[in-house]
Coordinates of C-alpha atoms in Angstrom, one line a residue:
X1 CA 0.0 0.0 0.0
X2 CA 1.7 3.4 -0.2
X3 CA 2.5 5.4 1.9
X4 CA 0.2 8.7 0.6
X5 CA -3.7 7.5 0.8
X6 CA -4.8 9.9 -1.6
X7 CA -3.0 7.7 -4.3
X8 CA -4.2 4.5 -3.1
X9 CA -6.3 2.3 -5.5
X10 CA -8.4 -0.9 -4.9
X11 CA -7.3 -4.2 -6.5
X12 CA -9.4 -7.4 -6.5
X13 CA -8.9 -11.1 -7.2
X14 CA -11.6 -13.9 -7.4
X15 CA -11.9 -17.2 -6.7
X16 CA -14.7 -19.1 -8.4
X17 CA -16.5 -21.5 -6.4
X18 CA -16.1 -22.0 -3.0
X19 CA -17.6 -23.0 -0.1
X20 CA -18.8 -20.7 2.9
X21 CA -15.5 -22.4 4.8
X22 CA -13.0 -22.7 2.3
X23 CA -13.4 -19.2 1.2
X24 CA -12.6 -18.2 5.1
X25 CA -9.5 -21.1 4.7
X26 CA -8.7 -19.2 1.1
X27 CA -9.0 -15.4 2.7
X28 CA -8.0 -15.6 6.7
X29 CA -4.4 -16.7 6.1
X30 CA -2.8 -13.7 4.8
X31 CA -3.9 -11.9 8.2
X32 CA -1.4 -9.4 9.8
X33 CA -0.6 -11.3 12.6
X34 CA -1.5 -7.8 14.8
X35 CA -5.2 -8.0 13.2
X36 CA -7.9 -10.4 13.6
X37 CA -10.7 -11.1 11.0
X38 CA -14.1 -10.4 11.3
X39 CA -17.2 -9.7 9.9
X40 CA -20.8 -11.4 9.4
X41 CA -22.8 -14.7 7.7
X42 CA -26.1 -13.8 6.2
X43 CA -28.6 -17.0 6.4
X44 CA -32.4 -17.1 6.0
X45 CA -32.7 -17.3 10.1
X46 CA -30.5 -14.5 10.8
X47 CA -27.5 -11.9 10.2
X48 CA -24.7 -13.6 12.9
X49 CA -21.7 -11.6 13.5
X50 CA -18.4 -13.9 13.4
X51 CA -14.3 -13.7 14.6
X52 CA -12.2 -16.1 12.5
X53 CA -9.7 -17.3 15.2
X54 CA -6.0 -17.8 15.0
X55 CA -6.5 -22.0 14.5
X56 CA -9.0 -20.8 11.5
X57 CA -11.9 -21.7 13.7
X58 CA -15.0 -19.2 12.9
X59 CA -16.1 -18.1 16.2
X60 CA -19.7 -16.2 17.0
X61 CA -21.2 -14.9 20.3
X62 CA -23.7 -18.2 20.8
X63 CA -23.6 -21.1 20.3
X64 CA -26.2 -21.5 17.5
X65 CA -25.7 -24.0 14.5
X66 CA -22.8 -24.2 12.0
X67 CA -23.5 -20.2 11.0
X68 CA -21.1 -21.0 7.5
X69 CA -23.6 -24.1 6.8
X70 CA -26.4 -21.5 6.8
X71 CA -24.7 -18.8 5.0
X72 CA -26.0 -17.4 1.8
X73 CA -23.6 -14.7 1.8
X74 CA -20.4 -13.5 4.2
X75 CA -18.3 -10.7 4.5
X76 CA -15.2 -10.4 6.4
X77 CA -12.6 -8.3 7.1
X78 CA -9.5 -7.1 8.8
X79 CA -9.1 -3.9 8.2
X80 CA -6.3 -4.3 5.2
X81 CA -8.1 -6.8 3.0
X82 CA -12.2 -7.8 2.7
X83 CA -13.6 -11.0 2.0
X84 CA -16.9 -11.2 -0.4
X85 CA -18.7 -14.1 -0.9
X86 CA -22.3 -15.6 -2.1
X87 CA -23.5 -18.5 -2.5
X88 CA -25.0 -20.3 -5.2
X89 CA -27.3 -22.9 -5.6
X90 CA -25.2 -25.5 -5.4
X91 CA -23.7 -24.6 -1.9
X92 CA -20.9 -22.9 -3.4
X93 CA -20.1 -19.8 -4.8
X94 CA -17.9 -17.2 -5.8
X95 CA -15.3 -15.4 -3.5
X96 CA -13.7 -11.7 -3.6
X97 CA -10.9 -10.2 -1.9
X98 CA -10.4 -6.7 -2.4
X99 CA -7.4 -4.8 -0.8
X100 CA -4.6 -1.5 -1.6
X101 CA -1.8 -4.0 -1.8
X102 CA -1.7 -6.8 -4.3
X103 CA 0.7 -8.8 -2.9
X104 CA -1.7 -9.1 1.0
X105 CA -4.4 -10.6 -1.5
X106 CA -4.8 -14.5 -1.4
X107 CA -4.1 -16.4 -5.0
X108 CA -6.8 -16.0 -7.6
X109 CA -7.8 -14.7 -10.8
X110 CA -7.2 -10.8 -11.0
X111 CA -10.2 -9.0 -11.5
X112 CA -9.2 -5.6 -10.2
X113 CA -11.4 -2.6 -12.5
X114 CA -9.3 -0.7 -15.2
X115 CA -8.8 1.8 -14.1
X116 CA -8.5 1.0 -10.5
X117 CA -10.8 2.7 -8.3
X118 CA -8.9 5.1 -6.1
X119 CA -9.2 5.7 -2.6
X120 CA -11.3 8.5 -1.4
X121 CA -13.4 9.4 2.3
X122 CA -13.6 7.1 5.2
X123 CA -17.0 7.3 6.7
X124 CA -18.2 6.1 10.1
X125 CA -22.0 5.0 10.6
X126 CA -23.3 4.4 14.2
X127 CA -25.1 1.1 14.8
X128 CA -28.5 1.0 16.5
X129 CA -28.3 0.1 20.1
X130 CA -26.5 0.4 23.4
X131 CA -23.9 -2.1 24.1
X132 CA -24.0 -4.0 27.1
X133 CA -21.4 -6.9 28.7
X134 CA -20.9 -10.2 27.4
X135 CA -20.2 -13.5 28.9
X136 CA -17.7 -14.3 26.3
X137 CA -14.8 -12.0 26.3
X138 CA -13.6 -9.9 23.4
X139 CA -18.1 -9.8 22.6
X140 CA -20.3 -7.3 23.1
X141 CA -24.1 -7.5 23.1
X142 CA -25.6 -4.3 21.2
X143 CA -29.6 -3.8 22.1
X144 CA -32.3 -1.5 21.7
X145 CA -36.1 -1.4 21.9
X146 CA -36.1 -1.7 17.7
X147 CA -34.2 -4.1 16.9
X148 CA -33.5 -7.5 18.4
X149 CA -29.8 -8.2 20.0
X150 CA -26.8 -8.7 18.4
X151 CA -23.9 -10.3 19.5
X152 CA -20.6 -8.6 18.1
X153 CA -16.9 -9.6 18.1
X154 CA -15.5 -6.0 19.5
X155 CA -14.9 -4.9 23.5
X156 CA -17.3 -1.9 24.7
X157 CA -18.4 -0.1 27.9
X158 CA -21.6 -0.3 29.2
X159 CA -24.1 2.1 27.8
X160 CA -21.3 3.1 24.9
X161 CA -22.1 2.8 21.4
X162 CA -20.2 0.8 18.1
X163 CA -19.2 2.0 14.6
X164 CA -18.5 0.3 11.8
X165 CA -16.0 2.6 9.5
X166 CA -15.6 2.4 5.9
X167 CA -13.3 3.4 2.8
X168 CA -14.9 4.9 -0.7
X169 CA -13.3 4.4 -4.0
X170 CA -13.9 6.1 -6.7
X171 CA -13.9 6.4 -10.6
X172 CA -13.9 9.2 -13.1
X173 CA -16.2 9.2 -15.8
X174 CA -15.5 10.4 -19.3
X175 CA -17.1 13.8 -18.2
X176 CA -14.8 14.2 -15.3
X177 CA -17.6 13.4 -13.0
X178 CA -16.3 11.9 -9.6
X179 CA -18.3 8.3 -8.8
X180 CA -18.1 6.2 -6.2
X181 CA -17.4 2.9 -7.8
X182 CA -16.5 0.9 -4.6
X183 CA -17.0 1.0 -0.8
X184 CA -15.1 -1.5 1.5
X185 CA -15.5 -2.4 5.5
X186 CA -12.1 -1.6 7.3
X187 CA -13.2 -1.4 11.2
X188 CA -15.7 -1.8 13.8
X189 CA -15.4 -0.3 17.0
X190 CA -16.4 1.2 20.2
X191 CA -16.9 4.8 21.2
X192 CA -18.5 6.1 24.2
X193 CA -21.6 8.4 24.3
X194 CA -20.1 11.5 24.5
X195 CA -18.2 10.6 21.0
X196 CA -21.4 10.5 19.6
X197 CA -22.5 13.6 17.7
X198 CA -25.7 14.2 15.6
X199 CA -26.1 17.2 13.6
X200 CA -28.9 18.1 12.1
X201 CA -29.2 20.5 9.3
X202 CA -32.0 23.0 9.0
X203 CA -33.7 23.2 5.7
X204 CA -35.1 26.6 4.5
X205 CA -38.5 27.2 3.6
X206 CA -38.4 27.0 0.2
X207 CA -40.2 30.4 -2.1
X208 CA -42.2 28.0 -4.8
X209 CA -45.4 27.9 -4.1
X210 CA -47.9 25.3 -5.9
X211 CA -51.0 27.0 -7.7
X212 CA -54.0 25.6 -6.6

């Protein structure tokens, strides 16, 4: 990756059929060893947060059912590199890994956009809920009256609130318009109430009026 973001593009390789597990045994590997990966299983029963562990074991906050089994789609990440994947009918499917550096990237068939989409904002979006202590450490339990609990792989105060925080990437078209061609996961993580700030913007009355 270099050293000046602004220059920073996104490459991508693919692998083409894969199952929920081997494309976590495909992607997890090439881990920094000071990063962990994480991330989430989509299934027809539910959206279940996992940690991949250093063995390779997928780990989630309860100790319902093989979540890959269930899985009709995953992402993971570890801040460096994401994993996408979805399955197909067969049980299968194809696998992505996206990342600034090539070389981090598992082996697979290049299939990075030309040009490559450049880096651009990181944005942080606040998650629904209050978290609240786990019985398993390294979780957190995030509630709310809305929503039904979720169980997530990050470490929080009681009462503080979770982020996830993500990287644009844009294109150019042949007008010169700026488009964002690509967004990827890079961190979740806890903040505490007072970090939390909501602006609101006023909106001016507008002067049209409608004839009757």
């Amino acid at each position: 990756m270099t050293n000046d973001p602004s220059r920073a593009v996104l490459h991508a390789v693919r692998a083409a059929s894969l199952s929920a597990a081997d494309a976590v045994a495909w992607f997890a590997p090439g881990t920094s060893p000071e990063r962990q990966v994480i991330g989430y299983a989509l299934s027809a029963r539910s959206a279940t947060w996992v940690r991949v562990g250093s063995a390779g074991a997928v780990e989630t906050g309860t100790a319902d059912g093989d979540v890959l089994a269930e899985a009709y789609e995953m992402l993971l990440f570890d801040g460096e590199r994401e994993l996408r994947w979805l399955r197909t009918p067969d049980g299968r499917g194809p696998a992505i890994a996206v990342g600034e550096t090539l070389a981090d990237l598992p082996d697979g068939e290049p299939v990075t956009a030309e040009p490559p989409p450049r880096r651009g904002d990181t944005h942080s979006r606040l998650l629904a809920g209050a978290a609240r202590a786990h019985d398993v450490p390294g979780w957190t339990t995030l509630g709310s009256e809305r929503y039904a609990a979720a169980q997530l792989p990050v470490t929080a105060t009681d009462g503080g609130a979770l982020v996830i925080d993500t990287v644009e990437y844009l294109v150019h078209d042949e007008h010169g318009n700026v488009d964002v061609a690509d967004t990827r996961t890079v961190g979740l993580r806890a903040i505490t109430t007072a970090e939390v700030r909501i602006t609101t913007a006023a909106i001016a009355p507008s002067s049209e009026r409608t004839a009757a």
